[in-house]
């Protein structure tokens, strides 16, 4: 079966760094996405990785290891507005998105 | 990024009535649209995939006669929740993709449906 695992909830301090991990087992792989979702809103795109390595985009970076079925999202210089759920999703061989359950990130002052 | 507009953003309806939700791609042609529902504190669950001009493909456990999907044009897909019941209350989100080989899907704003 297809499976995406990520922690349910994480807490971090404003100004700090947090890493949200995602492991996956899917039928085929056409890339891994990270989305941010604030409560009551639709997800917004953060990053896309299809090759191994680190992709940096401002305060956010995403890493992928295809051989390990593993990715992480790194958030630096945390701000209160970063409090949200972070969803990991993998595109399978049929170009369908398989979603993780999301990680709720709580930022404390 | 491309824009997907979903309407309405919130709707309250009486039990037994039907509600239609529209999803429009504003600046690109969407060959494929996806409909998701999301219960509080849970992840997105794919309900169905629709390709323009053909019947939607429903995920297991999703009643096709209850959740009618129409993708009549390359810029519009609709989801109609028929004979709605309180348990249908949820957050419904559409996303659109320009082509089968395209990796990124763009999301609508979502629709909060409350059935009373």
mmCIF file of C-alpha atoms in Angstrom:
data_model
loop_
_atom_site.group_PDB
_atom_site.id
_atom_site.type_symbol
_atom_site.label_atom_id
_atom_site.label_comp_id
_atom_site.label_asym_id
_atom_site.label_seq_id
_atom_site.Cartn_x
_atom_site.Cartn_y
_atom_site.Cartn_z
ATOM 1 C CA UNK A 1 0.000 0.000 0.000
ATOM 2 C CA UNK A 2 0.908 3.643 -0.213
ATOM 3 C CA UNK A 3 1.881 5.442 2.939
ATOM 4 C CA UNK A 4 3.115 8.868 3.978
ATOM 5 C CA UNK A 5 4.273 9.402 7.560
ATOM 6 C CA UNK A 6 4.927 12.690 9.300
ATOM 7 C CA UNK A 7 4.704 13.757 12.939
ATOM 8 C CA UNK A 8 1.285 14.852 14.132
ATOM 9 C CA UNK A 9 2.397 17.937 16.003
ATOM 10 C CA UNK A 10 5.551 19.910 16.740
ATOM 11 C CA UNK A 11 6.270 22.928 18.895
ATOM 12 C CA UNK A 12 9.045 25.457 18.344
ATOM 13 C CA UNK A 13 10.078 28.876 19.560
ATOM 14 C CA UNK A 14 9.869 32.100 17.604
ATOM 15 C CA UNK A 15 13.213 32.834 15.932
ATOM 16 C CA UNK A 16 14.366 29.217 16.114
ATOM 17 C CA UNK A 17 14.724 26.486 13.461
ATOM 18 C CA UNK A 18 12.452 23.481 13.065
ATOM 19 C CA UNK A 19 12.691 20.401 10.842
ATOM 20 C CA UNK A 20 9.586 18.484 9.843
ATOM 21 C CA UNK A 21 10.268 14.977 8.567
ATOM 22 C CA UNK A 22 8.309 12.936 6.066
ATOM 23 C CA UNK A 23 8.830 9.326 5.056
ATOM 24 C CA UNK A 24 6.976 7.691 2.209
ATOM 25 C CA UNK A 25 6.245 4.434 0.458
ATOM 26 C CA UNK A 26 4.422 4.864 -2.822
ATOM 27 C CA UNK A 27 3.882 3.095 -6.125
ATOM 28 C CA UNK A 28 6.200 5.142 -8.273
ATOM 29 C CA UNK A 29 7.568 8.583 -7.623
ATOM 30 C CA UNK A 30 7.146 11.772 -9.585
ATOM 31 C CA UNK A 31 8.134 14.254 -6.941
ATOM 32 C CA UNK A 32 7.422 15.305 -3.389
ATOM 33 C CA UNK A 33 5.569 18.437 -2.357
ATOM 34 C CA UNK A 34 5.309 20.430 0.807
ATOM 35 C CA UNK A 35 2.242 22.564 1.409
ATOM 36 C CA UNK A 36 1.349 24.957 4.189
ATOM 37 C CA UNK A 37 -2.215 25.105 5.396
ATOM 38 C CA UNK A 38 -3.605 27.610 7.862
ATOM 39 C CA UNK A 39 -6.752 26.574 9.685
ATOM 40 C CA UNK A 40 -9.840 26.909 7.502
ATOM 41 C CA UNK A 41 -7.869 27.710 4.367
ATOM 42 C CA UNK A 42 -6.750 25.757 1.323
ATOM 43 C CA UNK A 43 -3.161 24.515 1.153
ATOM 44 C CA UNK A 44 -0.537 26.767 -0.394
ATOM 45 C CA UNK A 45 2.460 25.420 -2.262
ATOM 46 C CA UNK A 46 5.847 25.636 -0.542
ATOM 47 C CA UNK A 47 8.239 23.375 -2.412
ATOM 48 C CA UNK A 48 8.720 20.585 -4.908
ATOM 49 C CA UNK A 49 11.597 18.080 -4.934
ATOM 50 C CA UNK A 50 12.115 15.420 -7.566
ATOM 51 C CA UNK A 51 15.893 15.029 -7.389
ATOM 52 C CA UNK A 52 17.950 14.205 -4.323
ATOM 53 C CA UNK A 53 19.289 17.128 -2.418
ATOM 54 C CA UNK A 54 18.346 20.368 -0.789
ATOM 55 C CA UNK A 55 16.178 23.088 -2.327
ATOM 56 C CA UNK A 56 16.362 26.429 -0.566
ATOM 57 C CA UNK A 57 13.742 29.118 -0.889
ATOM 58 C CA UNK A 58 14.128 31.975 1.547
ATOM 59 C CA UNK A 59 13.474 30.842 5.105
ATOM 60 C CA UNK A 60 12.195 27.486 3.912
ATOM 61 C CA UNK A 61 14.287 24.585 2.602
ATOM 62 C CA UNK A 62 13.252 21.103 1.542
ATOM 63 C CA UNK A 63 15.418 18.019 1.306
ATOM 64 C CA UNK A 64 14.832 14.750 -0.510
ATOM 65 C CA UNK A 65 16.481 11.334 -0.442
ATOM 66 C CA UNK A 66 14.727 9.031 -2.885
ATOM 67 C CA UNK A 67 16.750 5.970 -1.878
ATOM 68 C CA UNK A 68 15.593 6.401 1.719
ATOM 69 C CA UNK A 69 12.054 7.502 0.907
ATOM 70 C CA UNK A 70 12.635 10.529 3.081
ATOM 71 C CA UNK A 71 12.166 14.258 2.988
ATOM 72 C CA UNK A 72 12.258 17.103 5.428
ATOM 73 C CA UNK A 73 11.067 20.675 5.466
ATOM 74 C CA UNK A 74 13.338 23.091 7.316
ATOM 75 C CA UNK A 75 11.964 26.376 8.568
ATOM 76 C CA UNK A 76 14.409 28.989 9.789
ATOM 77 C CA UNK A 77 13.906 32.212 11.763
ATOM 78 C CA UNK A 78 10.472 31.084 12.792
ATOM 79 C CA UNK A 79 7.728 33.669 12.928
ATOM 80 C CA UNK A 80 4.375 33.449 14.667
ATOM 81 C CA UNK A 81 2.657 33.417 11.272
ATOM 82 C CA UNK A 82 4.399 30.121 10.526
ATOM 83 C CA UNK A 83 1.991 28.425 12.916
ATOM 84 C CA UNK A 84 0.089 26.162 10.550
ATOM 85 C CA UNK A 85 -0.183 22.591 9.357
ATOM 86 C CA UNK A 86 2.489 21.387 6.959
ATOM 87 C CA UNK A 87 1.446 18.707 4.515
ATOM 88 C CA UNK A 88 3.803 16.335 2.758
ATOM 89 C CA UNK A 89 2.494 14.860 -0.498
ATOM 90 C CA UNK A 90 4.048 12.492 -3.014
ATOM 91 C CA UNK A 91 3.073 12.268 -6.659
ATOM 92 C CA UNK A 92 2.888 8.642 -7.680
ATOM 93 C CA UNK A 93 3.387 6.955 -11.040
ATOM 94 C CA UNK A 94 -0.123 7.996 -12.120
ATOM 95 C CA UNK A 95 0.608 11.634 -11.249
ATOM 96 C CA UNK A 96 -1.825 11.405 -8.340
ATOM 97 C CA UNK A 97 -0.964 13.131 -5.078
ATOM 98 C CA UNK A 98 -0.761 10.919 -2.021
ATOM 99 C CA UNK A 99 -1.135 13.054 1.109
ATOM 100 C CA UNK A 100 0.332 12.754 4.554
ATOM 101 C CA UNK A 101 -1.860 13.593 7.528
ATOM 102 C CA UNK A 102 -0.035 16.854 8.106
ATOM 103 C CA UNK A 103 2.112 18.186 10.930
ATOM 104 C CA UNK A 104 0.627 20.907 13.096
ATOM 105 C CA UNK A 105 3.382 23.363 13.953
ATOM 106 C CA UNK A 106 2.877 25.504 17.024
ATOM 107 C CA UNK A 107 5.147 28.517 17.432
ATOM 108 C CA UNK A 108 5.597 29.932 20.916
ATOM 109 C CA UNK A 109 6.938 33.404 21.699
ATOM 110 C CA UNK B 1 1.395 30.733 -10.028
ATOM 111 C CA UNK B 2 -1.833 29.932 -11.777
ATOM 112 C CA UNK B 3 -5.137 30.911 -10.195
ATOM 113 C CA UNK B 4 -7.975 28.583 -9.339
ATOM 114 C CA UNK B 5 -11.164 30.188 -8.106
ATOM 115 C CA UNK B 6 -13.628 28.214 -6.020
ATOM 116 C CA UNK B 7 -17.092 29.443 -5.180
ATOM 117 C CA UNK B 8 -18.795 29.774 -2.767
ATOM 118 C CA UNK B 9 -16.305 30.007 0.076
ATOM 119 C CA UNK B 10 -18.973 29.252 2.671
ATOM 120 C CA UNK B 11 -22.444 27.806 2.378
ATOM 121 C CA UNK B 12 -25.061 26.756 4.876
ATOM 122 C CA UNK B 13 -27.891 24.593 3.613
ATOM 123 C CA UNK B 14 -30.788 22.645 5.030
ATOM 124 C CA UNK B 15 -30.685 18.897 5.273
ATOM 125 C CA UNK B 16 -32.093 17.277 2.144
ATOM 126 C CA UNK B 17 -31.195 20.075 -0.235
ATOM 127 C CA UNK B 18 -28.453 20.097 -2.867
ATOM 128 C CA UNK B 19 -25.449 22.377 -3.050
ATOM 129 C CA UNK B 20 -23.268 23.130 -6.060
ATOM 130 C CA UNK B 21 -19.628 24.161 -5.721
ATOM 131 C CA UNK B 22 -17.769 25.631 -8.688
ATOM 132 C CA UNK B 23 -14.079 25.423 -9.430
ATOM 133 C CA UNK B 24 -12.622 27.572 -12.200
ATOM 134 C CA UNK B 25 -9.107 27.815 -13.570
ATOM 135 C CA UNK B 26 -8.746 31.486 -14.426
ATOM 136 C CA UNK B 27 -5.583 31.698 -16.469
ATOM 137 C CA UNK B 28 -4.906 28.194 -17.714
ATOM 138 C CA UNK B 29 -6.739 25.233 -19.151
ATOM 139 C CA UNK B 30 -7.176 22.475 -16.616
ATOM 140 C CA UNK B 31 -7.343 19.069 -18.223
ATOM 141 C CA UNK B 32 -7.627 17.454 -14.807
ATOM 142 C CA UNK B 33 -9.379 18.642 -11.676
ATOM 143 C CA UNK B 34 -9.352 17.013 -8.281
ATOM 144 C CA UNK B 35 -11.926 17.254 -5.549
ATOM 145 C CA UNK B 36 -10.943 16.783 -1.917
ATOM 146 C CA UNK B 37 -12.720 16.926 1.378
ATOM 147 C CA UNK B 38 -11.114 17.647 4.681
ATOM 148 C CA UNK B 39 -12.565 17.031 8.120
ATOM 149 C CA UNK B 40 -11.257 19.081 11.033
ATOM 150 C CA UNK B 41 -7.697 18.258 12.017
ATOM 151 C CA UNK B 42 -7.391 15.676 9.254
ATOM 152 C CA UNK B 43 -5.534 15.595 5.971
ATOM 153 C CA UNK B 44 -6.999 16.088 2.549
ATOM 154 C CA UNK B 45 -8.885 13.090 1.249
ATOM 155 C CA UNK B 46 -9.238 12.728 -2.493
ATOM 156 C CA UNK B 47 -12.846 12.213 -3.487
ATOM 157 C CA UNK B 48 -12.597 12.074 -7.248
ATOM 158 C CA UNK B 49 -10.551 12.984 -10.273
ATOM 159 C CA UNK B 50 -12.220 14.491 -13.291
ATOM 160 C CA UNK B 51 -10.866 14.913 -16.771
ATOM 161 C CA UNK B 52 -12.481 17.354 -19.157
ATOM 162 C CA UNK B 53 -15.183 15.739 -21.224
ATOM 163 C CA UNK B 54 -15.179 12.383 -19.466
ATOM 164 C CA UNK B 55 -16.752 10.864 -16.386
ATOM 165 C CA UNK B 56 -15.083 11.432 -13.056
ATOM 166 C CA UNK B 57 -13.150 8.660 -11.364
ATOM 167 C CA UNK B 58 -14.287 8.286 -7.772
ATOM 168 C CA UNK B 59 -12.198 7.024 -4.907
ATOM 169 C CA UNK B 60 -13.350 3.982 -3.017
ATOM 170 C CA UNK B 61 -16.088 4.771 -0.548
ATOM 171 C CA UNK B 62 -17.228 7.962 -2.285
ATOM 172 C CA UNK B 63 -20.811 7.763 -3.539
ATOM 173 C CA UNK B 64 -20.925 8.958 -7.126
ATOM 174 C CA UNK B 65 -24.683 9.486 -7.009
ATOM 175 C CA UNK B 66 -24.346 11.728 -4.002
ATOM 176 C CA UNK B 67 -21.344 13.730 -5.115
ATOM 177 C CA UNK B 68 -21.981 14.642 -8.732
ATOM 178 C CA UNK B 69 -18.968 15.966 -10.585
ATOM 179 C CA UNK B 70 -19.136 17.679 -13.923
ATOM 180 C CA UNK B 71 -16.085 18.833 -15.857
ATOM 181 C CA UNK B 72 -17.738 20.192 -18.955
ATOM 182 C CA UNK B 73 -15.015 22.592 -20.020
ATOM 183 C CA UNK B 74 -11.290 23.071 -19.630
ATOM 184 C CA UNK B 75 -11.828 25.854 -17.128
ATOM 185 C CA UNK B 76 -14.778 24.699 -15.034
ATOM 186 C CA UNK B 77 -15.603 21.748 -12.842
ATOM 187 C CA UNK B 78 -18.542 21.517 -10.467
ATOM 188 C CA UNK B 79 -19.252 19.347 -7.457
ATOM 189 C CA UNK B 80 -22.880 18.958 -6.451
ATOM 190 C CA UNK B 81 -23.633 17.493 -3.049
ATOM 191 C CA UNK B 82 -27.107 16.026 -3.451
ATOM 192 C CA UNK B 83 -29.563 15.498 -0.616
ATOM 193 C CA UNK B 84 -27.060 16.853 1.837
ATOM 194 C CA UNK B 85 -26.990 15.609 5.421
ATOM 195 C CA UNK B 86 -25.214 17.005 8.476
ATOM 196 C CA UNK B 87 -22.455 14.402 8.112
ATOM 197 C CA UNK B 88 -21.617 15.956 4.744
ATOM 198 C CA UNK B 89 -20.545 19.114 6.547
ATOM 199 C CA UNK B 90 -16.891 19.508 5.687
ATOM 200 C CA UNK B 91 -14.290 21.614 3.908
ATOM 201 C CA UNK B 92 -14.291 20.858 0.184
ATOM 202 C CA UNK B 93 -11.272 21.846 -1.901
ATOM 203 C CA UNK B 94 -10.649 21.596 -5.616
ATOM 204 C CA UNK B 95 -7.353 21.635 -7.409
ATOM 205 C CA UNK B 96 -6.541 21.847 -11.077
ATOM 206 C CA UNK B 97 -3.693 20.643 -13.226
ATOM 207 C CA UNK B 98 -2.867 21.814 -16.715
ATOM 208 C CA UNK B 99 -1.932 18.439 -18.146
ATOM 209 C CA UNK B 100 -1.300 14.783 -17.254
ATOM 210 C CA UNK B 101 2.441 15.276 -17.121
ATOM 211 C CA UNK B 102 2.254 18.469 -15.141
ATOM 212 C CA UNK B 103 3.490 18.054 -11.612
ATOM 213 C CA UNK B 104 1.971 21.012 -9.878
ATOM 214 C CA UNK B 105 -1.687 21.317 -9.035
ATOM 215 C CA UNK B 106 -3.180 24.646 -8.011
ATOM 216 C CA UNK B 107 -5.755 24.832 -5.267
ATOM 217 C CA UNK B 108 -8.981 26.712 -4.994
ATOM 218 C CA UNK B 109 -9.774 28.595 -1.806
ATOM 219 C CA UNK B 110 -11.994 25.847 -0.479
ATOM 220 C CA UNK B 111 -15.676 25.750 0.449
ATOM 221 C CA UNK B 112 -16.905 25.344 4.008
ATOM 222 C CA UNK B 113 -20.190 23.446 3.813
ATOM 223 C CA UNK B 114 -22.436 23.315 6.833
ATOM 224 C CA UNK B 115 -25.604 21.259 6.627
ATOM 225 C CA UNK B 116 -28.188 22.043 9.285
#
